[in-house]
Amino acid sequence: MTIPDANTAAPVRSRRARIGAAARQGAQGLASVWAAFVQWFNAQEFSENSVLLAFAVAIGIAAALGVVAFYKSIDFAFDIFYKWPGLYLPHLSFLLVRPLVTALGLMVAWWIMHRLGQDSEGMNVPDVQLAVVKRGGYIPSGPAVARTAASAVTIGSGGSAGSEGPVVVLGAAIGSWLGRAFRFEASRVRLLVGCATGAAISAAFNAPLAGAFFALEETVGTIGGFSFAPVVVASVVSALVSRAVFGNHPAFAIPKEYGYGKLAEVTVFFPLLGVVAGMMAAFYVRMNFRLGEWTSRMKLSRPMIAAIGGALVGGVVFLSPNGMLVGYGHLALRADVFGRMAWYALLALAVGKVVATTITLNFGGSGGVFTPSLYIGAATGGALGSALDALFPHMGLHPEAYALVGMGAMIAGATDAPITGILLVFEMTNDYAIVLPLMLTVVICHAVSRRIEPDSLYSGWLRRRGESLEHGTDRDVLAGLHVSDAFRSDVVVLPETASVTAFLEGLHGADQGYFPVVDDAQQLVGVATIGALSAVAANARELGTLVLASDVAEPTETVTPSDSLRDAVRRMGVRGAAAVPVVDAADGRYLGLLTRSQVLSVYERSMSEASAARH
C-alpha cells in the first residue's frame, strides 16, 4: 500500500478546502437570491385569492407526484421483500415465509423512524391536525419523509396499514415547506397544509370531492372564508395528475352488480347495518388504543417488539384465504369480492383486519388507518348483506351494496369523517341511487360508535397526548379555562318573594337577559328570563303584587367556579340558554352568572395571548 507523503497530502487538503469553500459560497449565494426573490414577491400587491389559487395549483401537482412516488415505493418494497426472493427460491411458499418477511419489514420500518425520523411518534393525520391548530402549520420535512419511507416498507412487506396517512403527511409537509419557504404568515401556511391534505386524498383515491371535504372537515375545520376555493382547486389538480398516471378509474374494484330494490332495505336493513358497523367501529378504536397501551408496558426492546408484531401479522395473514387481509403491493382492497363469500368468512376477515392493523401500527409499523377502515367496513357490510340474503333468499338482495355502504359508514365511525365517507363512496360508484341508504347508514353508524366509544382513531390519539381538537378548532382552550375566569357576581338578583313592582325596579337599567332568583338563604330557586319579565311588565297594573319572582322562575342548569368553560357551554346547551348561574360546590349557594358573551370574550383574549406568545 502506498502512503501519500506530506508533499502530496497538503495540496489534496487544500483543494478539498477550496471546493468546500466554493460550495458554501454557492449555497449562500443561492440563499441570498432566494431571499431577495421572496422579499420581492411578498412586496407585490397580489390579491389573497390570486396567491392562494396559484399555490393551490402548485401544491396539487406536487402532492399528486408525491402520491405516485409513494405508491411506486410500496411496489418496490414489495418486489424486494417478496417478488425478487421468489425468483431465486421457486419452491419457497409465499404464505409460509410471510411471518418472517413481515417481521423483517416492521423492524426495518422501526429503524427508519428511529434513525431518520428521530423517533417521532407523530407524523400522522391527527398530528397534521395538531400542527394546523397549534403549530401554525409547521410540519418538519425530515420526519415526514421518514414516515413515508417507513410506511412504504411496512405495507410492501405485508403489514396491514393504510396508504392515506403517509400521503396526507407527505402532502402536508410539502404545503408546510412551501409556505415557510415563502415566509408566509401562519394563517396562510395552515391553509396551504389543508390544500395539500385534500390533494393527497384526492390523488390517492381518485376522489377530488372527497379529498376536498376531507381537508375542510378534518384539517382546515371550516368551509367559509378563503379556504374553500384553494382546497377545491388543489384537489382537482391533484386528481388530474393522478389520472394521467394511474388512469381514470376508482381506486378499488367496484362490483358490477349492486343495488337495492325493496323498501325494507332502506327502512330496516341499512339502518341495521349502521348499528352493526357502529359496533365494529367502536371495537376497532378500542382495540387500537388498548393494544397501544399494552405494548407501551412491554419490557422488550423496540426492535424485538417490531419483530414479534410482524410475525403475528404474518401469521394472521397466513390464516386468511389467499392473503386477502393485505393484498399485494399497494393494492389492498377488492370491494368486488365482498359479496361473493359466506357471511361468517367476511365477518372473520373484518375482525382479522382489525387485529392485523392494530398490531401493525402498535408494534413498530407505520401507515394510516383510513384504508383499513374501508376494508373493515366492506367486510362488515358484506357479512351482513350475505347473512340477510341467506335469511331472505326470495328478496334478491345484493350483498355488494351493503359492502359499499359499509365502507362509508366505517369511515364515519372510526375517523369521525361522515361527509368524507359519504362522498368517497359516491365518487367511487358514481351512482346517486346509493346515496340514500349511504347517508342513513353513515349517520346511524357515527351515532352508535360515538355512543359506545367517544373517541375516534384520530381524536383518541390526540387525547392520549393531552390534546383535544375538533374539526380544526382547539377545544383545549375552553377546557383549560374555568368558570371562575369569566363569571360576574355584580348582576341583578331577584329574591323569590319579590313582587312585580320589584321586578320592574330590578329590570330598570339592567343589561342582562337572565335574572337569577334566590331564597333567603341565597339558594338558587331558578332563573327569570327577559321574556317572562316583559310579559309581567305588560300586565303590571292588573297583576300588581300578586305575581312573585318564584312564580316565573324557570329550572336551570348550574356550574361551579372550578368547572371548565367547555363544560359550562355544554350546560348552556342542555336548555338552549345563553347564561347559566354559578353556585358554590360545597353548599349550593348562589355566586354569580356566566353568559355566552363572557365565555367568548375570555376565549378571544386567551387566543390572542397565545398567538402573541407564538409570534
Coordinates of N, CA and C in Angstrom, one line a residue, residues 94-95 98 158 314 316-328 331-332 349 353 375:
F94 N -45.0 -18.8 -0.6 CA -45.2 -17.3 -0.4 C -45.8 -17.1 1.0
L95 N -46.8 -17.8 1.4 CA -47.5 -17.6 2.6 C -46.7 -18.1 3.8
R98 N -44.2 -15.5 4.9 CA -44.8 -14.2 5.2 C -44.5 -13.7 6.6
G158 N -45.9 -6.5 3.8 CA -47.1 -7.3 4.2 C -47.7 -6.8 5.5
G314 N -48.0 -11.5 10.0 CA -47.8 -12.5 9.0 C -48.6 -13.8 9.3
V316 N -51.5 -14.0 11.0 CA -52.9 -13.7 10.8 C -53.2 -13.8 9.3
V317 N -52.3 -13.2 8.5 CA -52.5 -13.2 7.0 C -52.4 -14.6 6.5
F318 N -51.5 -15.4 7.0 CA -51.4 -16.8 6.6 C -52.7 -17.5 6.8
L319 N -53.4 -17.2 7.8 CA -54.7 -17.9 8.1 C -55.8 -17.4 7.2
S320 N -55.6 -16.2 6.6 CA -56.7 -15.6 5.7 C -56.6 -16.3 4.3
P321 N -57.7 -16.4 3.6 CA -57.7 -17.0 2.3 C -56.9 -16.2 1.3
N322 N -55.9 -16.8 0.7 CA -55.1 -16.1 -0.3 C -54.5 -14.8 0.1
G323 N -54.2 -14.7 1.4 CA -53.6 -13.4 1.9 C -54.5 -12.2 1.7
M324 N -55.8 -12.4 1.8 CA -56.8 -11.3 1.5 C -56.7 -10.1 2.4
L325 N -56.1 -10.4 3.6 CA -56.1 -9.3 4.6 C -55.2 -8.1 4.2
V326 N -54.2 -8.3 3.3 CA -53.3 -7.2 3.0 C -53.2 -7.1 1.5
G327 N -53.5 -8.1 0.7 CA -53.3 -7.9 -0.8 C -51.9 -7.9 -1.2
Y328 N -51.6 -7.3 -2.4 CA -50.3 -7.3 -3.0 C -49.9 -5.9 -3.2
L331 N -52.1 -2.5 -3.6 CA -53.5 -2.9 -3.9 C -54.0 -3.8 -2.7
A332 N -54.7 -3.2 -1.8 CA -55.0 -3.9 -0.5 C -56.5 -4.2 -0.4
L349 N -62.9 -11.9 8.3 CA -62.0 -11.0 7.6 C -62.0 -9.6 8.3
K353 N -58.9 -8.1 10.1 CA -58.3 -6.9 9.6 C -58.1 -5.9 10.8
Y375 N -61.7 -1.3 4.3 CA -61.7 -2.7 4.3 C -62.6 -3.3 5.3

